[in-house]
Each structure stands twice: as C-alpha cells, then as structure tokens.
mmCIF file of C-alpha atoms in Angstrom:
data_model
loop_
_atom_site.group_PDB
_atom_site.id
_atom_site.type_symbol
_atom_site.label_atom_id
_atom_site.label_comp_id
_atom_site.label_asym_id
_atom_site.label_seq_id
_atom_site.Cartn_x
_atom_site.Cartn_y
_atom_site.Cartn_z
ATOM 1 C CA MET A 10 0.000 0.000 0.000
ATOM 2 C CA LYS A 11 1.297 3.435 -0.918
ATOM 3 C CA ASP A 12 -0.039 6.914 -0.296
ATOM 4 C CA LEU A 13 0.204 8.562 -3.705
ATOM 5 C CA GLY A 14 -1.291 11.839 -2.527
ATOM 6 C CA ALA A 15 -4.280 13.645 -3.997
ATOM 7 C CA LEU A 16 -5.864 12.010 -7.040
ATOM 8 C CA LYS A 17 -4.744 13.586 -10.311
ATOM 9 C CA TYR A 18 -4.994 10.867 -12.963
ATOM 10 C CA PHE A 19 -6.811 7.530 -12.921
ATOM 11 C CA LEU A 20 -7.674 5.238 -15.853
ATOM 12 C CA GLY A 21 -7.492 8.078 -18.360
ATOM 13 C CA ILE A 22 -9.539 10.483 -16.213
ATOM 14 C CA GLU A 23 -7.772 13.683 -15.166
ATOM 15 C CA VAL A 24 -8.843 15.361 -11.920
ATOM 16 C CA ALA A 25 -8.222 19.070 -11.300
ATOM 17 C CA ARG A 26 -9.119 20.822 -8.057
ATOM 18 C CA GLY A 27 -10.084 24.464 -7.886
ATOM 19 C CA ALA A 28 -12.049 27.000 -5.895
ATOM 20 C CA GLU A 29 -15.312 25.916 -7.555
ATOM 21 C CA GLY A 30 -14.855 22.165 -7.079
ATOM 22 C CA LEU A 31 -13.556 19.111 -8.958
ATOM 23 C CA PHE A 32 -13.082 19.143 -12.712
ATOM 24 C CA LEU A 33 -13.000 15.774 -14.507
ATOM 25 C CA SER A 34 -11.763 15.458 -18.081
ATOM 26 C CA GLN A 35 -10.073 12.982 -20.414
ATOM 27 C CA ARG A 36 -7.835 15.322 -22.368
ATOM 28 C CA LYS A 37 -4.843 12.988 -22.712
ATOM 29 C CA TYR A 38 -7.080 10.061 -23.631
ATOM 30 C CA THR A 39 -8.843 12.188 -26.266
ATOM 31 C CA LEU A 40 -5.535 13.261 -27.809
ATOM 32 C CA ASP A 41 -4.399 9.615 -27.862
ATOM 33 C CA VAL A 42 -7.570 8.640 -29.747
ATOM 34 C CA LEU A 43 -7.025 11.457 -32.254
ATOM 35 C CA THR A 44 -3.374 10.479 -32.726
ATOM 36 C CA GLU A 45 -4.180 6.804 -33.283
ATOM 37 C CA ALA A 46 -6.812 7.687 -35.902
ATOM 38 C CA GLY A 47 -4.458 10.130 -37.638
ATOM 39 C CA MET A 48 -6.850 13.024 -36.958
ATOM 40 C CA LEU A 49 -4.651 15.191 -34.762
ATOM 41 C CA GLY A 50 -4.257 17.747 -37.537
ATOM 42 C CA CYS A 51 -7.875 17.693 -38.737
ATOM 43 C CA LYS A 52 -10.116 20.731 -38.995
ATOM 44 C CA PRO A 53 -12.445 21.056 -35.941
ATOM 45 C CA ILE A 54 -16.229 21.000 -36.303
ATOM 46 C CA ASP A 55 -18.984 22.405 -34.083
ATOM 47 C CA THR A 56 -21.278 19.408 -33.490
ATOM 48 C CA PRO A 57 -20.523 15.668 -33.191
ATOM 49 C CA MET A 58 -23.311 14.532 -35.551
ATOM 50 C CA GLU A 59 -25.189 16.049 -38.451
ATOM 51 C CA GLN A 60 -28.864 16.878 -38.014
ATOM 52 C CA ASN A 61 -31.429 14.631 -39.744
ATOM 53 C CA HIS A 62 -28.860 11.956 -40.494
ATOM 54 C CA HIS A 63 -29.836 8.671 -42.194
ATOM 55 C CA LEU A 64 -27.224 6.309 -40.799
ATOM 56 C CA ALA A 65 -29.742 3.552 -40.054
ATOM 57 C CA THR A 66 -30.667 3.287 -43.732
ATOM 58 C CA ALA A 67 -27.159 3.692 -45.163
ATOM 59 C CA ASP A 68 -26.673 1.289 -48.076
ATOM 60 C CA GLY A 69 -23.176 2.181 -49.239
ATOM 61 C CA PRO A 70 -20.179 -0.151 -49.418
ATOM 62 C CA SER A 71 -19.074 -1.998 -46.290
ATOM 63 C CA MET A 72 -15.826 -1.121 -44.587
ATOM 64 C CA PRO A 73 -12.882 -3.250 -45.715
ATOM 65 C CA ASP A 74 -11.624 -3.451 -42.110
ATOM 66 C CA PRO A 75 -14.570 -3.523 -39.660
ATOM 67 C CA ALA A 76 -12.208 -4.058 -36.697
ATOM 68 C CA GLN A 77 -10.893 -0.511 -37.138
ATOM 69 C CA TYR A 78 -14.416 0.896 -36.788
ATOM 70 C CA ARG A 79 -15.173 -1.287 -33.754
ATOM 71 C CA ARG A 80 -11.998 -0.219 -31.992
ATOM 72 C CA LEU A 81 -12.709 3.469 -32.567
ATOM 73 C CA VAL A 82 -16.313 3.237 -31.341
ATOM 74 C CA GLY A 83 -15.138 1.260 -28.307
ATOM 75 C CA ARG A 84 -12.723 4.035 -27.411
ATOM 76 C CA LEU A 85 -15.442 6.651 -27.898
ATOM 77 C CA VAL A 86 -17.713 4.753 -25.476
ATOM 78 C CA TYR A 87 -15.159 5.309 -22.709
ATOM 79 C CA LEU A 88 -15.153 9.043 -23.486
ATOM 80 C CA THR A 89 -18.831 9.356 -22.517
ATOM 81 C CA ILE A 90 -17.754 9.088 -18.858
ATOM 82 C CA THR A 91 -16.910 12.794 -18.876
ATOM 83 C CA ARG A 92 -18.527 13.863 -22.160
ATOM 84 C CA PRO A 93 -22.337 13.453 -21.871
ATOM 85 C CA GLU A 94 -22.911 15.280 -25.157
ATOM 86 C CA LEU A 95 -21.325 12.322 -26.997
ATOM 87 C CA SER A 96 -23.881 9.812 -25.669
ATOM 88 C CA TYR A 97 -26.297 10.061 -28.581
ATOM 89 C CA SER A 98 -23.577 9.988 -31.238
ATOM 90 C CA VAL A 99 -21.811 6.991 -29.707
ATOM 91 C CA HIS A 100 -25.134 5.200 -29.143
ATOM 92 C CA THR A 101 -25.987 5.640 -32.820
ATOM 93 C CA LEU A 102 -22.569 4.539 -34.101
ATOM 94 C CA ALA A 103 -22.531 1.479 -31.824
ATOM 95 C CA GLN A 104 -25.605 0.046 -33.568
ATOM 96 C CA PHE A 105 -23.569 -0.799 -36.675
ATOM 97 C CA LEU A 106 -20.646 -2.727 -35.183
ATOM 98 C CA SER A 107 -21.619 -5.974 -36.910
ATOM 99 C CA ASN A 108 -21.571 -4.545 -40.436
ATOM 100 C CA PRO A 109 -20.240 -0.970 -40.555
ATOM 101 C CA LYS A 110 -20.533 0.961 -43.798
ATOM 102 C CA VAL A 111 -18.185 3.609 -45.107
ATOM 103 C CA GLU A 112 -20.807 6.241 -44.191
ATOM 104 C CA HIS A 113 -20.699 5.069 -40.575
ATOM 105 C CA TRP A 114 -16.920 5.411 -40.552
ATOM 106 C CA ASP A 115 -17.200 8.939 -41.944
ATOM 107 C CA ASP A 116 -19.582 9.907 -39.132
ATOM 108 C CA ALA A 117 -17.235 8.384 -36.550
ATOM 109 C CA LEU A 118 -14.479 10.597 -37.962
ATOM 110 C CA ARG A 119 -16.851 13.560 -37.650
ATOM 111 C CA VAL A 120 -17.029 12.881 -33.896
ATOM 112 C CA LEU A 121 -13.220 13.020 -33.822
ATOM 113 C CA ARG A 122 -13.298 16.364 -35.609
ATOM 114 C CA TYR A 123 -15.642 17.627 -32.895
ATOM 115 C CA LEU A 124 -13.270 16.333 -30.204
ATOM 116 C CA LYS A 125 -10.361 18.114 -31.886
ATOM 117 C CA GLY A 126 -12.055 21.435 -31.144
ATOM 118 C CA SER A 127 -12.366 20.767 -27.389
ATOM 119 C CA PRO A 128 -10.150 17.869 -26.223
ATOM 120 C CA GLY A 129 -10.027 19.147 -22.633
ATOM 121 C CA GLN A 130 -13.766 19.512 -22.146
ATOM 122 C CA GLY A 131 -15.235 17.782 -19.090
ATOM 123 C CA ILE A 132 -17.672 17.974 -16.195
ATOM 124 C CA LEU A 133 -17.439 20.220 -13.147
ATOM 125 C CA LEU A 134 -18.535 18.822 -9.773
ATOM 126 C CA ARG A 135 -19.239 22.018 -7.885
ATOM 127 C CA LYS A 136 -18.312 22.421 -4.243
ATOM 128 C CA CYS A 137 -21.305 24.576 -3.317
ATOM 129 C CA ASN A 138 -24.767 23.228 -4.107
ATOM 130 C CA ASP A 139 -27.907 22.117 -2.287
ATOM 131 C CA LEU A 140 -27.283 18.371 -2.951
ATOM 132 C CA ARG A 141 -30.831 17.980 -4.280
ATOM 133 C CA LEU A 142 -31.430 15.456 -7.047
ATOM 134 C CA ASN A 143 -32.899 16.918 -10.245
ATOM 135 C CA ALA A 144 -33.556 14.799 -13.319
ATOM 136 C CA PHE A 145 -34.483 15.623 -16.905
ATOM 137 C CA CYS A 146 -36.008 12.863 -19.022
ATOM 138 C CA ASP A 147 -36.878 12.856 -22.698
ATOM 139 C CA SER A 148 -37.686 10.450 -25.506
ATOM 140 C CA ASP A 149 -37.549 10.518 -29.285
ATOM 141 C CA TRP A 150 -40.665 8.689 -30.406
ATOM 142 C CA ALA A 151 -40.162 5.955 -33.053
ATOM 143 C CA ALA A 152 -36.600 7.178 -33.543
ATOM 144 C CA CYS A 153 -35.296 3.997 -35.191
ATOM 145 C CA PRO A 154 -36.521 3.796 -38.817
ATOM 146 C CA LEU A 155 -35.900 0.022 -38.882
ATOM 147 C CA THR A 156 -37.671 -1.097 -35.672
ATOM 148 C CA ARG A 157 -39.631 2.082 -34.796
ATOM 149 C CA ARG A 158 -38.520 1.803 -31.205
ATOM 150 C CA SER A 159 -38.239 5.041 -29.274
ATOM 151 C CA LEU A 160 -35.128 6.421 -27.657
ATOM 152 C CA THR A 161 -34.900 7.226 -23.954
ATOM 153 C CA GLY A 162 -32.510 9.796 -22.551
ATOM 154 C CA TYR A 163 -32.119 11.117 -19.015
ATOM 155 C CA PHE A 164 -29.744 13.490 -17.285
ATOM 156 C CA VAL A 165 -29.436 13.685 -13.487
ATOM 157 C CA LEU A 166 -27.921 16.574 -11.542
ATOM 158 C CA LEU A 167 -26.893 16.645 -7.893
ATOM 159 C CA GLY A 168 -27.533 20.300 -7.199
ATOM 160 C CA THR A 169 -25.857 21.780 -10.264
ATOM 161 C CA SER A 170 -23.337 18.963 -10.802
ATOM 162 C CA PRO A 171 -23.957 16.280 -13.459
ATOM 163 C CA ILE A 172 -23.673 12.776 -11.977
ATOM 164 C CA SER A 173 -25.651 10.403 -14.222
ATOM 165 C CA TRP A 174 -26.843 10.281 -17.833
ATOM 166 C CA LYS A 175 -27.929 7.655 -20.311
ATOM 167 C CA THR A 176 -29.121 7.146 -23.873
ATOM 168 C CA LYS A 177 -30.855 3.842 -24.623
ATOM 169 C CA ARG A 178 -33.351 2.445 -27.096
ATOM 170 C CA GLN A 179 -36.604 1.312 -25.486
ATOM 171 C CA PRO A 180 -37.195 -2.471 -25.459
ATOM 172 C CA THR A 181 -40.721 -2.245 -26.900
ATOM 173 C CA VAL A 182 -42.483 -0.180 -29.552
ATOM 174 C CA SER A 183 -44.509 2.685 -28.090
ATOM 175 C CA ARG A 184 -47.842 3.408 -29.743
ATOM 176 C CA SER A 185 -47.779 7.134 -28.972
ATOM 177 C CA SER A 186 -45.315 9.847 -28.056
ATOM 178 C CA ALA A 187 -46.952 10.147 -24.625
ATOM 179 C CA GLU A 188 -46.304 6.458 -23.988
ATOM 180 C CA ALA A 189 -42.666 6.832 -25.026
ATOM 181 C CA GLU A 190 -42.267 9.825 -22.702
ATOM 182 C CA TYR A 191 -43.905 7.929 -19.854
ATOM 183 C CA ARG A 192 -41.560 4.970 -20.253
ATOM 184 C CA ALA A 193 -38.674 7.440 -20.087
ATOM 185 C CA MET A 194 -40.143 8.833 -16.845
ATOM 186 C CA ALA A 195 -40.317 5.328 -15.359
ATOM 187 C CA VAL A 196 -36.671 4.555 -16.245
ATOM 188 C CA THR A 197 -35.527 7.900 -14.823
ATOM 189 C CA THR A 198 -37.500 7.318 -11.618
ATOM 190 C CA CYS A 199 -35.662 4.011 -11.128
ATOM 191 C CA GLU A 200 -32.340 5.802 -11.559
ATOM 192 C CA LEU A 201 -33.340 8.493 -9.053
ATOM 193 C CA LYS A 202 -34.313 5.893 -6.460
ATOM 194 C CA TRP A 203 -30.986 4.109 -6.887
ATOM 195 C CA LEU A 204 -28.991 7.343 -6.642
ATOM 196 C CA LYS A 205 -30.901 8.353 -3.508
ATOM 197 C CA SER A 206 -30.056 5.003 -1.917
ATOM 198 C CA LEU A 207 -26.403 5.328 -2.940
ATOM 199 C CA LEU A 208 -26.133 8.849 -1.523
ATOM 200 C CA ARG A 209 -27.779 7.711 1.713
ATOM 201 C CA SER A 210 -25.036 5.089 2.142
ATOM 202 C CA LEU A 211 -22.506 7.932 1.737
ATOM 203 C CA GLY A 212 -24.198 9.984 4.453
ATOM 204 C CA VAL A 213 -26.164 12.332 2.193
ATOM 205 C CA HIS A 214 -29.860 12.264 3.129
ATOM 206 C CA HIS A 215 -32.700 13.789 1.101
ATOM 207 C CA SER A 216 -35.728 14.975 3.011
ATOM 208 C CA ARG A 217 -37.248 16.817 0.046
ATOM 209 C CA PRO A 218 -38.747 15.138 -3.044
ATOM 210 C CA MET A 219 -36.529 14.574 -6.059
ATOM 211 C CA ARG A 220 -37.536 16.703 -9.037
ATOM 212 C CA LEU A 221 -38.287 15.113 -12.398
ATOM 213 C CA PHE A 222 -38.576 17.454 -15.386
ATOM 214 C CA CYS A 223 -40.402 16.314 -18.524
ATOM 215 C CA ASP A 224 -41.376 18.180 -21.689
ATOM 216 C CA SER A 225 -44.541 16.118 -22.274
ATOM 217 C CA GLN A 226 -47.611 17.494 -20.537
ATOM 218 C CA ALA A 227 -49.549 14.380 -21.576
ATOM 219 C CA ALA A 228 -47.150 12.116 -19.652
ATOM 220 C CA ILE A 229 -47.293 14.396 -16.597
ATOM 221 C CA HIS A 230 -51.115 14.332 -16.640
ATOM 222 C CA ILE A 231 -51.135 10.532 -16.909
ATOM 223 C CA ALA A 232 -48.926 10.362 -13.829
ATOM 224 C CA ALA A 233 -51.308 12.568 -11.853
ATOM 225 C CA ASN A 234 -54.589 11.071 -13.127
ATOM 226 C CA PRO A 235 -55.680 7.837 -11.369
ATOM 227 C CA VAL A 236 -58.182 6.956 -14.111
ATOM 228 C CA PHE A 237 -56.998 4.545 -16.817
ATOM 229 C CA HIS A 238 -58.565 4.471 -20.266
ATOM 230 C CA ASP A 239 -58.067 2.358 -23.364
ATOM 231 C CA ARG A 240 -55.034 4.309 -24.575
ATOM 232 C CA THR A 241 -53.076 3.875 -21.338
ATOM 233 C CA LYS A 242 -54.022 0.413 -20.050
ATOM 234 C CA HIS A 243 -51.115 -1.251 -21.845
ATOM 235 C CA ILE A 244 -48.628 0.903 -19.868
ATOM 236 C CA GLU A 245 -50.429 0.416 -16.581
ATOM 237 C CA ALA A 246 -47.396 -1.074 -14.794
ATOM 238 C CA ASP A 247 -45.243 1.978 -15.500
ATOM 239 C CA CYS A 248 -48.151 4.243 -14.564
ATOM 240 C CA HIS A 249 -48.572 2.559 -11.198
ATOM 241 C CA PHE A 250 -44.824 2.679 -10.511
ATOM 242 C CA VAL A 251 -44.385 6.407 -11.182
ATOM 243 C CA ARG A 252 -47.669 7.309 -9.493
ATOM 244 C CA ASP A 253 -46.720 5.373 -6.339
ATOM 245 C CA GLU A 254 -43.505 7.370 -6.111
ATOM 246 C CA LEU A 255 -45.469 10.603 -6.589
ATOM 247 C CA GLN A 256 -47.974 9.725 -3.870
ATOM 248 C CA ALA A 257 -45.183 8.663 -1.513
ATOM 249 C CA GLY A 258 -43.594 12.103 -1.935
ATOM 250 C CA ASN A 259 -40.330 10.703 -3.305
ATOM 251 C CA ILE A 260 -40.518 12.641 -6.574
ATOM 252 C CA THR A 261 -42.313 15.653 -7.999
ATOM 253 C CA THR A 262 -42.947 16.159 -11.710
ATOM 254 C CA SER A 263 -42.601 19.497 -13.478
ATOM 255 C CA TYR A 264 -43.077 20.599 -17.050
ATOM 256 C CA VAL A 265 -40.109 22.067 -18.897
ATOM 257 C CA PRO A 266 -40.331 23.518 -22.432
ATOM 258 C CA THR A 267 -38.644 21.473 -25.134
ATOM 259 C CA GLY A 268 -36.122 24.249 -25.786
ATOM 260 C CA HIS A 269 -34.887 23.980 -22.191
ATOM 261 C CA GLN A 270 -35.030 20.189 -21.924
ATOM 262 C CA LEU A 271 -31.452 19.175 -21.042
ATOM 263 C CA ALA A 272 -32.017 15.532 -21.983
ATOM 264 C CA ASP A 273 -32.812 16.632 -25.551
ATOM 265 C CA ILE A 274 -29.091 16.525 -26.303
ATOM 266 C CA LEU A 275 -29.113 12.799 -25.450
ATOM 267 C CA THR A 276 -31.928 11.774 -27.801
ATOM 268 C CA LYS A 277 -31.259 13.519 -31.113
ATOM 269 C CA ALA A 278 -28.690 15.380 -33.198
ATOM 270 C CA LEU A 279 -29.111 19.113 -32.638
ATOM 271 C CA GLY A 280 -28.107 22.209 -34.528
ATOM 272 C CA ARG A 281 -25.134 24.274 -33.429
ATOM 273 C CA GLN A 282 -27.052 26.982 -31.560
ATOM 274 C CA GLN A 283 -29.268 24.628 -29.511
ATOM 275 C CA PHE A 284 -26.387 22.184 -28.965
ATOM 276 C CA TYR A 285 -24.150 24.793 -27.332
ATOM 277 C CA TYR A 286 -27.045 26.287 -25.361
ATOM 278 C CA LEU A 287 -27.769 22.935 -23.715
ATOM 279 C CA LEU A 288 -24.065 22.192 -23.341
ATOM 280 C CA ARG A 289 -23.650 25.235 -21.092
ATOM 281 C CA LYS A 290 -26.690 24.170 -19.036
ATOM 282 C CA LEU A 291 -25.305 20.662 -18.472
ATOM 283 C CA GLY A 292 -22.445 21.842 -16.270
ATOM 284 C CA ILE A 293 -19.825 21.049 -18.929
ATOM 285 C CA CYS A 294 -16.841 23.341 -19.350
ATOM 286 C CA ASP A 295 -13.301 23.406 -20.706
ATOM 287 C CA LEU A 296 -10.474 24.554 -18.437
ATOM 288 C CA HIS A 297 -8.069 24.480 -21.370
ATOM 289 C CA ALA A 298 -10.119 26.794 -23.590
ATOM 290 C CA PRO A 299 -8.570 30.223 -24.251
ATOM 291 C CA THR A 300 -10.143 33.060 -22.267
#
C-alpha cells in the first residue's frame, strides 16, 4: 500500500481541483484517440453529428476493415464518462458494429473532428450546491426507422453537478409519443431511487422530493390522473410505478419547455445553436479553452 497523494490521474480520467470544485476530463485520452486515428491535424467541427442523419438506412459499401471501426467506437464509449454530449452519437454509431458501412466510418471521424475542437472539455462537480437530485427525461418517439422503437434519454444533476446520464433504445415499440415519454419517466424514476439510496449510504440524506422534469404534458397528466382508459391500459405497470412514487412524496414532476429540456441533447442530433445552449446548461466546461 502506498499513499500517492491527492488524485490527479486515474484510468485516463484527469482530476483538477479548484475553488469551484472538482473538474473531470479525459484530455490525454482524447488526444491519444485522435493520434491513433491520424486526426490530430484535422479541422475542428462544431457538433458531433449532423442533423437529420440517415445512418440507419445507409446502403453504401461496407468497410474493408470492420475491426478498425469497432476499436474506434469502443474508445469513444469510454469518453462518454466525462462527455455526456457524446452519448447520442456513440449510441448511434454502436448500432452498426456488426456490419459498418463507409458512411458510418465517416460519421465516426466527424465525432473526432468535434473532439479536436475541445479535447479538454469535461464535467465540473461544484463544491457549493444544495445536494438535491434533479432529473431531466426525454424520448424521441419511433426514432429507429428500422424497428420504430423510441429512444430514452435522461440526465441527473446533484444540485448543479452532473452525476448520471444515459441514452438507450426502449425495449418495446410505443404506440404514442406520450407512452414513449412515460416509459422514459419510469426509467428515470428508477435511476433516481438508486442514486438516492447510494447517496444515503454515503451519508447524504434527502428529506425533500426529487424533481423530475419532462417536456410532455400528456405524460405528466397521466402520472397525476388515477383513471386509466383504453389508450393507457397497456402501460399500466409503469403508470402505477411512477404514481406510487409521486404519492409517496419521493418525486415531484414538473413541465419544462422542449427548448430547455437538457435531456434533448441525449436523444437527437441538434443544430449548433441549440447544442451549445444545452451544453452550457449541463455543467460542462473546458479549463483548457482560451479566455
């Protein structure tokens, strides 16, 4: 056993301490990925993925060396530890590991061009906050053109510090956008309960309800309305689960406009202006950026 002092670098994650709190980034790891791909001298780009892309229906030639694509996507997966804004892009690229096309490889290189513009970007765990759990959940209804399954995305903040996020395709096909949003609420509620239990074991207790923000008023009304009808009976289990947590006072639901929905960055490719607006709201910054 050795005392190596304050943590500075661990498994590719760099830790910097300052007056505001802890800053976590993967700058060296990002530069290593760029070097290995031969993209260290590439021209930077503003967003990791193009809006309205058609990667799922790409029918171009297959890559001559699929292992190269799989290795790159695998390395990008590890980057999502400190780069939440990459979650949607990496999730999309990871769907084509079995038979990657040249178009998929080009979009993976686009992610590297985005990383070239901000290799030192990371998350800031602020020292001063109220330690209250706030979650934003969103879904992209029938996002997959092949299976028509919806996409769930959630982003959890402890006070103003990002601590948990996820992008995942839903296991079943939702028959309406409200149903897709409600399934996202149920998944996020599970995550909030687990985080509350984890924080309790660390000595952080929450007496106030956890806040869950959703941009679907239909899903919020379903959670508050005890009457089931034909259009909601098939999601009754999720309805009961979220409603029980509401009645127990463990969570409160609030409406947030789509333009201010933080989880929107996890469910779809956004334009430059909206992408950077949400990026600032997520608690992501770059200590290495010029001032």
